[in-house]
Coordinates of N, CA and C and ligand atoms in Angstrom, one line a residue:
X11 N 25.9 10.6 7.3 CA 26.1 9.6 6.3 C 25.2 9.9 5.1
X12 N 25.6 9.3 3.9 CA 24.7 9.4 2.8 C 24.1 8.0 2.5
X13 N 22.8 8.0 2.7 CA 22.1 6.7 2.6 C 20.9 6.8 1.6
X14 N 20.7 5.7 0.8 CA 19.6 5.7 -0.1 C 18.3 5.4 0.7
X15 N 17.3 6.3 0.6 CA 16.0 6.1 1.3 C 15.0 5.7 0.2
X16 N 14.1 4.8 0.5 CA 13.1 4.4 -0.4 C 11.8 4.4 0.3
X17 N 10.7 4.9 -0.4 CA 9.4 5.0 0.2 C 8.4 4.3 -0.8
X18 N 7.9 3.1 -0.3 CA 7.0 2.4 -1.1 C 5.6 2.8 -0.8
X19 N 4.9 3.2 -1.8 CA 3.5 3.6 -1.6 C 2.5 2.8 -2.5
X20 N 1.3 3.0 -2.3 CA 0.3 2.3 -3.1 C 0.4 2.6 -4.6
X21 N 0.8 3.9 -4.9 CA 0.8 4.2 -6.4 C 2.2 4.4 -6.9
X22 N 3.2 4.8 -6.0 CA 4.5 5.0 -6.6 C 5.6 4.5 -5.6
X23 N 6.8 4.2 -6.1 CA 7.9 3.9 -5.3 C 8.9 5.0 -5.5
X24 N 9.3 5.7 -4.5 CA 10.2 6.9 -4.6 C 11.5 6.6 -3.9
X25 N 12.6 7.2 -4.4 CA 13.8 7.1 -3.7 C 14.7 8.3 -3.9
X26 N 15.6 8.6 -2.9 CA 16.6 9.6 -3.1 C 17.7 9.3 -2.1
X27 N 18.9 9.9 -2.4 CA 20.0 9.9 -1.5 C 19.8 10.9 -0.5
X28 N 20.0 10.5 0.8 CA 19.7 11.4 1.9 C 21.0 11.6 2.8
X29 N 21.2 12.9 3.2 CA 22.2 13.2 4.1 C 21.5 13.0 5.5
X30 N 21.9 12.0 6.2 CA 21.2 11.7 7.5 C 21.5 12.6 8.6
X31 N 22.6 13.5 8.5 CA 22.9 14.4 9.5 C 21.9 15.6 9.5
X32 N 21.5 16.0 8.3 CA 20.7 17.2 8.3 C 19.3 16.9 7.7
X33 N 19.1 15.6 7.3 CA 17.8 15.3 6.8 C 17.5 15.9 5.4
X34 N 18.5 16.2 4.6 CA 18.3 16.8 3.3 C 18.4 15.7 2.2
X35 N 17.5 15.7 1.3 CA 17.7 14.9 0.1 C 18.9 15.5 -0.7
X36 N 19.9 14.7 -1.1 CA 21.0 15.2 -1.8 C 21.0 14.8 -3.2
X37 N 19.9 14.2 -3.7 CA 19.8 13.8 -5.1 C 18.4 14.2 -5.5
X38 N 18.1 14.2 -6.8 CA 16.7 14.3 -7.3 C 16.0 13.1 -6.8
X39 N 14.7 13.2 -6.6 CA 13.8 12.1 -6.2 C 13.6 11.3 -7.5
X40 N 13.6 10.0 -7.5 CA 13.3 9.2 -8.6 C 12.1 8.3 -8.3
X41 N 11.1 8.3 -9.2 CA 9.8 7.6 -8.9 C 9.5 6.6 -9.9
X42 N 9.1 5.4 -9.5 CA 8.7 4.4 -10.5 C 7.3 4.0 -10.0
X43 N 6.3 3.9 -10.9 CA 5.0 3.5 -10.5 C 5.0 2.1 -9.8
X44 N 4.2 1.9 -8.8 CA 4.1 0.7 -8.1 C 3.6 -0.4 -9.0
X45 N 4.3 -1.5 -9.2 CA 3.8 -2.5 -10.2 C 2.4 -3.0 -9.8
X46 N 1.7 -3.4 -10.8 CA 0.3 -4.0 -10.6 C 0.3 -5.4 -11.2
X47 N 0.0 -6.5 -10.5 CA -0.3 -6.5 -9.1 C 1.0 -6.3 -8.3
X48 N 0.9 -5.8 -7.1 CA 2.1 -5.4 -6.3 C 2.6 -6.7 -5.5
X49 N 3.0 -7.7 -6.3 CA 3.4 -8.9 -5.7 C 4.9 -8.8 -5.1
X50 N 5.3 -9.6 -4.2 CA 6.7 -9.5 -3.7 C 7.7 -9.6 -4.9
X51 N 7.5 -10.5 -5.9 CA 8.5 -10.6 -7.0 C 8.5 -9.3 -7.8
X52 N 7.4 -8.7 -8.1 CA 7.3 -7.5 -9.0 C 7.9 -6.3 -8.2
X53 N 7.6 -6.2 -6.9 CA 8.1 -5.1 -6.1 C 9.6 -5.2 -6.0
X54 N 10.1 -6.4 -5.7 CA 11.5 -6.6 -5.5 C 12.3 -6.2 -6.8
X55 N 11.7 -6.5 -8.0 CA 12.3 -6.1 -9.3 C 12.4 -4.6 -9.3
X56 N 11.3 -3.9 -8.9 CA 11.3 -2.5 -8.9 C 12.3 -1.9 -8.0
X57 N 12.5 -2.5 -6.8 CA 13.5 -2.0 -5.9 C 14.9 -2.1 -6.5
X58 N 15.2 -3.3 -7.1 CA 16.5 -3.5 -7.8 C 16.7 -2.4 -8.8
X59 N 15.6 -2.1 -9.6 CA 15.7 -1.1 -10.7 C 16.1 0.3 -10.1
X60 N 15.5 0.6 -9.0 CA 15.7 1.9 -8.4 C 17.2 2.0 -7.9
X61 N 17.6 0.9 -7.2 CA 19.0 0.9 -6.7 C 20.0 1.0 -7.9
X62 N 19.7 0.3 -8.9 CA 20.6 0.4 -10.1 C 20.6 1.8 -10.7
X63 N 19.4 2.4 -10.7 CA 19.3 3.8 -11.3 C 20.3 4.7 -10.6
X64 N 20.4 4.6 -9.2 CA 21.3 5.4 -8.4 C 22.7 4.9 -8.4
X65 N 22.9 3.7 -9.0 CA 24.2 3.0 -9.0 C 24.7 3.1 -7.6
X66 N 23.9 2.6 -6.7 CA 24.2 2.8 -5.2 C 24.7 1.5 -4.6
X67 N 25.7 1.7 -3.8 CA 26.2 0.5 -3.0 C 26.3 1.0 -1.5
X68 N 25.6 0.4 -0.7 CA 25.7 0.8 0.8 C 24.3 0.4 1.4
X69 N 24.2 0.7 2.7 CA 23.0 0.4 3.4 C 21.8 1.2 2.8
X70 N 20.6 0.6 2.8 CA 19.4 1.2 2.3 C 18.3 1.2 3.3
X71 N 17.5 2.3 3.4 CA 16.4 2.3 4.3 C 15.1 2.3 3.5
X72 N 14.1 1.5 3.9 CA 12.9 1.4 3.1 C 11.6 1.4 3.9
X73 N 10.8 2.4 3.6 CA 9.5 2.4 4.3 C 8.5 1.6 3.5
X74 N 7.7 0.8 4.2 CA 6.9 -0.2 3.5 C 5.4 -0.1 4.0
X75 N 4.4 -0.1 3.1 CA 3.1 0.2 3.6 C 2.3 -1.0 4.2
X76 N 2.9 -1.5 5.3 CA 2.3 -2.6 6.0 C 2.8 -2.7 7.4
X77 N 2.2 -3.4 8.3 CA 2.7 -3.7 9.6 C 4.0 -4.5 9.5
X78 N 5.1 -4.0 10.0 CA 6.4 -4.7 9.9 C 6.8 -5.1 11.2
X79 N 7.1 -6.4 11.4 CA 7.6 -6.9 12.6 C 9.0 -7.6 12.4
X80 N 10.0 -7.0 12.9 CA 11.4 -7.6 12.7 C 11.7 -7.9 11.2
X81 N 11.3 -7.0 10.4 CA 11.6 -7.1 9.0 C 10.6 -7.9 8.2
X82 N 9.6 -8.4 8.8 CA 8.6 -9.2 8.1 C 7.3 -8.5 8.0
X83 N 6.6 -8.6 6.8 CA 5.3 -7.9 6.7 C 4.2 -8.8 7.4
X84 N 3.4 -8.1 8.1 CA 2.4 -8.9 8.9 C 0.9 -8.6 8.4
X85 N 0.8 -7.6 7.5 CA -0.5 -7.2 7.0 C -0.3 -6.9 5.5
X86 N -1.4 -6.8 4.8 CA -1.3 -6.4 3.4 C -2.6 -5.8 2.9
X87 N -2.9 -4.6 3.5 CA -4.2 -3.9 3.2 C -4.3 -3.4 1.8
X88 N -3.2 -2.7 1.3 CA -3.2 -2.1 0.0 C -2.2 -2.6 -0.9
X89 N -1.6 -3.8 -0.6 CA -0.6 -4.4 -1.4 C -1.1 -5.9 -1.6
X90 N -0.4 -6.6 -2.4 CA -0.8 -8.0 -2.7 C -0.8 -8.9 -1.5
X91 N -1.9 -9.6 -1.3 CA -2.1 -10.4 -0.1 C -0.9 -11.4 0.1
X92 N -0.2 -11.8 -0.9 CA 0.9 -12.7 -0.7 C 2.1 -12.1 0.1
X93 N 2.0 -10.8 0.4 CA 3.1 -10.2 1.2 C 3.1 -10.7 2.7
X94 N 2.0 -11.2 3.2 CA 1.9 -11.5 4.6 C 2.9 -12.6 4.9
X95 N 3.7 -12.4 5.9 CA 4.8 -13.3 6.4 C 6.0 -13.3 5.5
X96 N 6.1 -12.4 4.5 CA 7.3 -12.4 3.7 C 8.4 -11.5 4.5
X97 N 9.6 -12.0 4.6 CA 10.7 -11.3 5.2 C 11.2 -10.2 4.2
X98 N 10.6 -9.0 4.3 CA 10.8 -8.0 3.3 C 12.3 -7.6 3.3
X99 N 12.9 -7.5 4.5 CA 14.4 -7.2 4.5 C 15.2 -8.2 3.8
X100 N 14.9 -9.4 4.0 CA 15.7 -10.5 3.3 C 15.5 -10.4 1.8
X101 N 14.2 -10.3 1.4 CA 13.9 -10.3 0.0 C 14.6 -9.2 -0.7
X102 N 14.5 -8.0 -0.2 CA 15.1 -6.8 -0.8 C 16.6 -6.8 -0.7
X103 N 17.2 -7.4 0.4 CA 18.6 -7.4 0.5 C 19.2 -8.4 -0.5
X104 N 18.5 -9.5 -0.7 CA 19.0 -10.5 -1.7 C 19.0 -10.0 -3.1
X105 N 17.9 -9.3 -3.5 CA 17.8 -8.9 -4.9 C 18.8 -7.7 -5.2
X106 N 19.0 -6.9 -4.2 CA 19.9 -5.7 -4.4 C 21.4 -6.0 -4.1
X107 N 21.6 -7.0 -3.3 CA 23.0 -7.3 -2.8 C 23.5 -6.3 -1.8
X108 N 22.6 -5.5 -1.2 CA 22.9 -4.5 -0.2 C 22.1 -4.8 1.1
X109 N 22.5 -4.3 2.2 CA 21.7 -4.4 3.4 C 20.5 -3.5 3.3
X110 N 19.3 -4.0 3.3 CA 18.1 -3.2 3.3 C 17.4 -3.3 4.6
X111 N 17.1 -2.2 5.2 CA 16.4 -2.1 6.5 C 15.0 -1.6 6.3
X112 N 14.0 -2.3 6.8 CA 12.6 -1.9 6.5 C 11.8 -1.6 7.7
X113 N 11.0 -0.5 7.6 CA 10.1 -0.2 8.6 C 8.8 0.3 8.0
X114 N 7.8 0.4 8.8 CA 6.5 0.9 8.3 C 6.6 2.3 7.7
X115 N 5.9 2.6 6.6 CA 6.1 3.9 5.8 C 5.7 5.1 6.7
X116 N 4.6 4.9 7.5 CA 4.2 6.1 8.3 C 5.2 6.3 9.5
X117 N 5.7 5.2 10.0 CA 6.7 5.3 11.1 C 7.9 6.0 10.5
X118 N 8.3 5.8 9.3 CA 9.5 6.4 8.7 C 9.2 7.9 8.6
X119 N 8.0 8.3 8.1 CA 7.6 9.7 8.0 C 7.6 10.4 9.3
X120 N 7.1 9.6 10.3 CA 7.1 10.2 11.7 C 8.5 10.5 12.2
X121 N 9.4 9.6 12.0 CA 10.8 9.8 12.5 C 11.4 11.0 11.8
X122 N 11.1 11.2 10.5 CA 11.7 12.3 9.8 C 11.1 13.7 10.3
X123 N 9.8 13.7 10.4 CA 9.1 14.9 10.9 C 9.5 15.3 12.3
X124 N 9.7 14.3 13.1 CA 10.1 14.6 14.5 C 11.5 15.1 14.6
X125 N 12.4 14.6 13.7 CA 13.8 15.0 13.8 C 14.1 16.3 13.0
X126 N 13.4 16.4 11.8 CA 13.8 17.5 10.9 C 12.6 18.4 10.4
X127 N 11.4 18.0 10.8 CA 10.2 18.7 10.2 C 9.3 19.3 11.3
X128 N 8.0 19.2 11.1 CA 7.0 19.9 11.9 C 7.1 19.5 13.4
X129 N 7.6 18.3 13.7 CA 7.7 17.9 15.1 C 9.0 18.2 15.8
X130 N 9.9 18.9 15.1 CA 11.2 19.2 15.7 C 11.1 19.9 17.1
X131 N 11.7 19.4 18.1 CA 11.8 20.1 19.4 C 10.5 19.9 20.2
X132 N 9.5 19.1 19.6 CA 8.3 18.9 20.4 C 8.4 17.8 21.5
X133 N 8.1 18.2 22.7 CA 8.0 17.1 23.7 C 6.5 16.7 23.7
X134 N 6.2 15.8 24.6 CA 4.8 15.4 24.7 C 4.4 14.4 23.6
X135 N 3.1 14.3 23.4 CA 2.6 13.3 22.4 C 2.4 13.9 21.0
X136 N 3.0 13.3 20.0 CA 2.8 13.8 18.6 C 2.2 12.6 17.9
X137 N 1.1 12.9 17.1 CA 0.6 11.8 16.3 C 0.6 12.3 14.8
X138 N 1.4 11.6 14.0 CA 1.4 11.8 12.6 C 0.4 10.9 11.9
X139 N -0.4 11.4 11.0 CA -1.3 10.6 10.2 C -1.0 10.8 8.7
X140 N -0.7 9.8 8.0 CA -0.5 10.0 6.5 C -1.8 9.6 5.8
X141 N -2.2 10.5 4.9 CA -3.4 10.3 4.2 C -3.0 10.0 2.7
X142 N -3.3 8.8 2.3 CA -3.0 8.4 0.9 C -4.0 7.3 0.5
X143 N -3.4 6.3 -0.2 CA -4.2 5.2 -0.6 C -4.8 4.6 0.7
X144 N -4.0 4.5 1.8 CA -4.6 4.1 3.1 C -4.3 5.2 4.1
X145 N -4.5 4.9 5.3 CA -4.1 5.9 6.4 C -3.1 5.2 7.2
X146 N -1.9 5.9 7.4 CA -0.8 5.4 8.2 C -0.7 6.2 9.4
X147 N -0.1 5.7 10.5 CA 0.1 6.5 11.7 C 1.4 6.3 12.3
X148 N 1.9 7.3 13.0 CA 3.2 7.2 13.8 C 2.9 8.0 15.1
X149 N 3.0 7.3 16.2 CA 2.8 7.9 17.5 C 4.1 8.1 18.2
X150 N 4.3 9.3 18.7 CA 5.6 9.6 19.3 C 5.4 10.3 20.6
X151 N 6.3 9.9 21.5 CA 6.2 10.5 22.9 C 7.6 11.0 23.3
X152 N 7.7 12.2 23.7 CA 9.0 12.8 24.1 C 10.2 12.4 23.2
X153 N 9.9 12.5 21.9 CA 11.0 12.3 20.9 C 11.2 10.8 20.6
X154 N 10.4 9.9 21.1 CA 10.6 8.5 20.8 C 9.4 8.0 20.0
X155 N 9.7 7.2 19.0 CA 8.6 6.6 18.2 C 8.1 5.3 18.9
X156 N 6.8 5.2 18.9 CA 6.1 4.0 19.4 C 5.6 3.3 18.1
X157 N 6.3 2.3 17.6 CA 6.1 1.9 16.2 C 4.8 1.0 16.1
X158 N 4.4 0.8 14.8 CA 3.4 -0.2 14.4 C 2.0 0.1 15.0
X159 N 1.6 1.4 15.1 CA 0.3 1.6 15.7 C -0.9 1.3 14.7
X160 N -0.7 1.5 13.4 CA -1.7 1.2 12.5 C -3.1 1.7 12.8
X161 N -3.2 3.0 13.1 CA -4.5 3.6 13.5 C -5.4 3.8 12.3
X162 N -4.9 3.6 11.1 CA -5.9 3.7 10.0 C -6.8 2.4 9.9
X163 N -6.4 1.5 10.8 CA -7.2 0.2 10.8 C -8.0 0.1 12.0
X164 N -8.1 1.2 12.8 CA -8.9 1.2 14.0 C -10.4 1.2 13.5
X165 N -11.3 0.5 14.2 CA -12.7 0.5 13.9 C -13.3 1.9 14.0
X166 N -14.0 2.3 13.0 CA -14.6 3.6 13.0 C -15.7 3.7 12.1
X167 N -16.9 4.2 12.6 CA -18.1 4.4 11.7 C -18.5 3.0 11.0
X168 N -18.4 2.0 11.8 CA -18.9 0.7 11.2 C -17.9 0.0 10.3
X169 N -16.7 0.6 10.1 CA -15.7 -0.1 9.2 C -14.3 0.2 9.8
X170 N -13.3 0.2 9.0 CA -12.0 0.7 9.5 C -11.8 2.2 9.0
X171 N -11.0 2.9 9.8 CA -10.9 4.4 9.5 C -10.5 4.7 8.1
X172 N -9.6 3.9 7.5 CA -9.1 4.3 6.2 C -10.2 4.0 5.1
X173 N -11.2 3.2 5.4 CA -12.3 3.0 4.4 C -13.3 4.2 4.6
X174 N -13.1 5.0 5.5 CA -14.0 6.2 5.8 C -13.4 7.5 5.3
X175 N -12.1 7.6 5.4 CA -11.5 9.0 5.1 C -10.1 9.0 4.5
X176 N -9.8 7.9 3.8 CA -8.5 8.0 3.1 C -8.6 8.8 1.8
X177 N -7.5 9.2 1.2 CA -7.6 9.9 0.0 C -8.2 9.1 -1.1
X178 N -7.9 7.8 -1.1 CA -8.5 6.9 -2.1 C -10.0 7.0 -2.0
X179 N -10.6 6.9 -0.8 CA -12.0 7.0 -0.6 C -12.6 8.3 -1.1
X180 N -11.8 9.4 -0.8 CA -12.2 10.7 -1.2 C -12.4 10.8 -2.7
X181 N -11.4 10.2 -3.4 CA -11.4 10.3 -4.9 C -12.5 9.4 -5.4
X182 N -12.6 8.2 -4.9 CA -13.6 7.2 -5.4 C -15.0 7.7 -5.3
X183 N -15.2 8.4 -4.2 CA -16.6 8.9 -4.0 C -16.8 10.4 -4.4
X184 N -15.8 10.9 -5.1 CA -15.9 12.3 -5.7 C -16.2 13.3 -4.6
X185 N -15.6 13.2 -3.4 CA -16.0 14.1 -2.3 C -15.3 15.4 -2.5
X186 N -16.0 16.5 -2.1 CA -15.3 17.8 -2.1 C -14.4 17.8 -0.9
X187 N -13.5 18.8 -0.9 CA -12.6 19.0 0.3 C -13.4 19.2 1.5
X188 N -14.5 19.9 1.4 CA -15.3 20.2 2.6 C -15.9 18.9 3.2
X189 N -16.5 18.1 2.3 CA -17.1 16.9 2.7 C -16.0 16.0 3.4
X190 N -14.9 15.9 2.7 CA -13.8 15.0 3.2 C -13.2 15.5 4.5
X191 N -13.0 16.9 4.5 CA -12.4 17.5 5.7 C -13.3 17.3 6.9
X192 N -14.6 17.3 6.7 CA -15.5 17.1 7.9 C -15.4 15.6 8.3
X193 N -15.3 14.8 7.4 CA -15.2 13.3 7.7 C -13.9 13.1 8.5
X194 N -12.8 13.7 7.9 CA -11.5 13.5 8.5 C -11.5 14.1 9.9
X195 N -12.2 15.2 10.1 CA -12.3 15.8 11.4 C -12.9 14.9 12.5
X196 N -13.9 14.1 12.0 CA -14.5 13.2 13.0 C -13.5 12.2 13.4
X197 N -12.7 11.7 12.5 CA -11.7 10.7 12.8 C -10.6 11.3 13.7
X198 N -10.2 12.6 13.4 CA -9.2 13.3 14.2 C -9.7 13.5 15.7
X199 N -11.0 13.8 15.8 CA -11.6 13.9 17.1 C -11.5 12.6 17.9
X200 N -11.8 11.5 17.2 CA -11.7 10.2 17.8 C -10.3 9.9 18.3
X201 N -9.3 10.2 17.4 CA -7.9 10.0 17.8 C -7.5 10.9 19.0
X202 N -8.1 12.1 19.0 CA -7.8 13.0 20.1 C -8.4 12.4 21.5
X203 N -9.6 11.9 21.4 CA -10.2 11.3 22.6 C -9.3 10.2 23.1
X204 N -8.8 9.4 22.2 CA -8.0 8.2 22.6 C -6.6 8.6 23.1
X205 N -5.9 9.5 22.5 CA -4.5 9.7 22.7 C -4.1 11.1 23.2
X206 N -5.0 12.0 23.2 CA -4.8 13.4 23.7 C -3.4 13.9 23.2
X207 N -3.1 13.9 21.9 CA -1.8 14.4 21.5 C -1.7 16.0 21.7
X208 N -0.5 16.4 21.8 CA -0.3 17.9 21.8 C -0.3 18.4 20.4
X209 N 0.2 17.5 19.5 CA 0.3 18.0 18.1 C -0.1 16.8 17.1
X210 N -0.9 17.2 16.1 CA -1.2 16.2 15.0 C -0.3 16.7 13.8
X211 N 0.3 15.8 13.1 CA 1.0 16.2 11.9 C 0.3 15.4 10.7
X212 N -0.1 16.1 9.7 CA -0.8 15.5 8.6 C 0.2 15.3 7.4
X213 N 0.5 14.0 7.1 CA 1.4 13.7 6.0 C 0.8 13.0 4.9
X214 N 1.6 12.5 4.0 CA 1.1 11.9 2.7 C 0.8 12.9 1.7
X215 N 0.3 12.5 0.6 CA 0.0 13.4 -0.6 C -0.9 14.6 -0.1
X216 N -1.8 14.3 0.8 CA -2.8 15.4 1.2 C -2.1 16.5 2.0
X217 N -0.9 16.3 2.4 CA -0.2 17.4 3.2 C 0.0 18.6 2.3
X218 N 0.1 18.4 1.0 CA 0.4 19.5 0.1 C -0.9 20.3 -0.1
X219 N -2.0 19.7 0.2 CA -3.3 20.5 0.0 C -3.9 21.0 1.3
X220 N -3.1 21.0 2.3 CA -3.6 21.3 3.7 C -4.5 22.4 3.8
X221 N -4.2 23.5 3.1 CA -5.0 24.8 3.2 C -6.5 24.6 2.7
X222 N -6.7 23.5 1.9 CA -8.0 23.3 1.3 C -9.0 22.7 2.3
X223 N -8.4 22.1 3.4 CA -9.3 21.4 4.4 C -9.0 21.8 5.8
X224 N -8.0 22.6 6.0 CA -7.6 22.8 7.4 C -8.7 23.5 8.2
X225 N -9.5 24.3 7.6 CA -10.6 25.1 8.3 C -11.7 24.1 8.9
X226 N -11.7 22.9 8.4 CA -12.7 22.0 8.9 C -12.2 21.1 10.0
X227 N -10.9 21.3 10.4 CA -10.3 20.5 11.4 C -10.5 21.2 12.8
X228 N -11.3 20.7 13.6 CA -11.5 21.4 14.9 C -11.2 20.4 16.1
X229 N -10.0 20.5 16.5 CA -9.6 19.7 17.7 C -8.8 20.6 18.6
X230 N -8.6 20.1 19.9 CA -7.9 21.0 20.8 C -6.4 21.1 20.5
X231 N -5.8 20.0 20.0 CA -4.4 19.9 19.7 C -4.1 20.8 18.5
X232 N -2.8 21.2 18.4 CA -2.4 21.9 17.2 C -2.4 20.9 16.0
X233 N -2.7 21.3 14.8 CA -2.6 20.5 13.6 C -1.7 21.2 12.6
X234 N -0.7 20.5 12.2 CA 0.2 21.1 11.2 C 0.4 20.1 10.0
X235 N 0.6 20.6 8.8 CA 1.0 19.7 7.7 C 2.4 19.3 7.8
X236 N 2.7 18.1 7.3 CA 4.1 17.7 7.3 C 5.0 18.7 6.6
X237 N 6.1 19.0 7.2 CA 7.0 20.0 6.6 C 7.8 19.5 5.4
X238 N 8.1 18.2 5.6 CA 9.0 17.6 4.5 C 8.1 17.0 3.4
X239 N 6.8 17.3 3.6 CA 5.8 16.9 2.6 C 5.9 15.4 2.3
X240 N 5.9 15.0 1.0 CA 6.0 13.6 0.9 C 7.4 13.1 0.6
X241 N 8.4 13.8 1.1 CA 9.8 13.3 1.1 C 10.1 12.7 2.5
X242 N 9.1 12.9 3.4 CA 9.4 12.5 4.8 C 9.7 11.0 4.9
X243 N 8.9 10.2 4.1 CA 9.1 8.8 4.2 C 10.5 8.3 3.7
X244 N 11.0 9.0 2.7 CA 12.4 8.7 2.2 C 13.4 9.0 3.2
X245 N 13.3 10.2 3.8 CA 14.3 10.7 4.8 C 14.3 9.9 6.0
X246 N 13.1 9.6 6.5 CA 13.0 8.7 7.7 C 13.5 7.3 7.5
X247 N 13.3 6.8 6.3 CA 13.8 5.4 6.0 C 15.3 5.4 6.0
X248 N 15.9 6.5 5.5 CA 17.4 6.5 5.4 C 17.9 6.7 6.9
X249 N 17.3 7.5 7.7 CA 17.8 7.6 9.1 C 17.6 6.3 9.9
X250 N 16.5 5.6 9.6 CA 16.3 4.4 10.2 C 17.4 3.4 9.9
X251 N 17.8 3.3 8.6 CA 18.9 2.4 8.2 C 20.1 2.8 9.0
X252 N 20.4 4.0 9.1 CA 21.6 4.4 9.8 C 21.6 3.9 11.3
X253 N 20.4 4.0 11.9 CA 20.3 3.5 13.3 C 20.4 2.0 13.4
X254 N 20.2 1.3 12.3 CA 20.2 -0.2 12.3 C 21.6 -0.7 11.9
X255 N 22.5 0.1 11.4 CA 23.7 -0.4 10.9 C 24.5 -1.1 12.0
X256 N 25.0 -2.2 11.7 CA 25.8 -2.9 12.7 C 25.0 -3.8 13.6
X257 N 23.6 -3.7 13.4 CA 22.8 -4.6 14.3 C 22.3 -5.8 13.5
X258 N 22.7 -6.0 12.2 CA 22.3 -7.1 11.4 C 20.9 -7.1 11.0
X259 N 20.5 -7.9 10.0 CA 19.1 -7.9 9.6 C 18.2 -8.7 10.5
Ligands
BGC325 C1 -1.3 0.1 6.1 C2 -0.3 0.8 6.9 C3 0.4 2.0 6.1 C4 -0.7 2.9 5.5 C5 -0.1 4.0 4.7 C6 -2.3 1.1 5.6 O1 -3.3 0.5 4.8 O2 -1.9 -0.8 6.8 O3 0.7 -0.1 7.3 O4 1.2 2.7 6.9 O5 -1.6 2.1 4.8 O6 0.5 3.5 3.6

């Protein structure tokens, strides 16, 4: 099927038409900066603008940067606090007049990488971590996603992990790749101790710079950059929408 996939991030909202059979984007990616403040009203307007841009009618998949439970946002770490308990699927479906199916952004990227990217054909435990404004996680076992893990919010070094080694923290503290890579490695080792994955996949904006810090990552598991780079979220969201069609919002 051809489905519009949307990936909502802390700094930009991106969308493309996706062929869900082969995981290829079949249109140019279109990006609109995330509105500030990123309130439900402002974001809903932006989603409507994107859908209009593509002149799209049909089901839509959307990756959202929060814990999502049955279409409702349950946390708001890097978005406006008023998102908590908002039924995101309903809000976006109403404003666009289309069925919008919403899942966590990192879960979306995990699904895409598992089906079409670096995790293709992997059995065992795969842990994808997205490094951006926050840290997102997608845990997969034998080809199945275990959703809503939120490992960026696990307690680590006296705070939560994303406050220790997200890309936002790296930039804010003017860290070199070496300094950040060593920090991220400590977090990766902790994740390895907890989940013993066979494979780590590193996604988000930092996946494009993988060679600048990969030498500092020393774990037993294999570590690969996301193959779909930062289109993974869009592709995974579109595939998720396909899996939900017919199940209602
Ligand atoms: C949010 C996650 C999200 C991650 C990446 C975190 O702050 O809690 O839900 O997946 O950022 O966007």
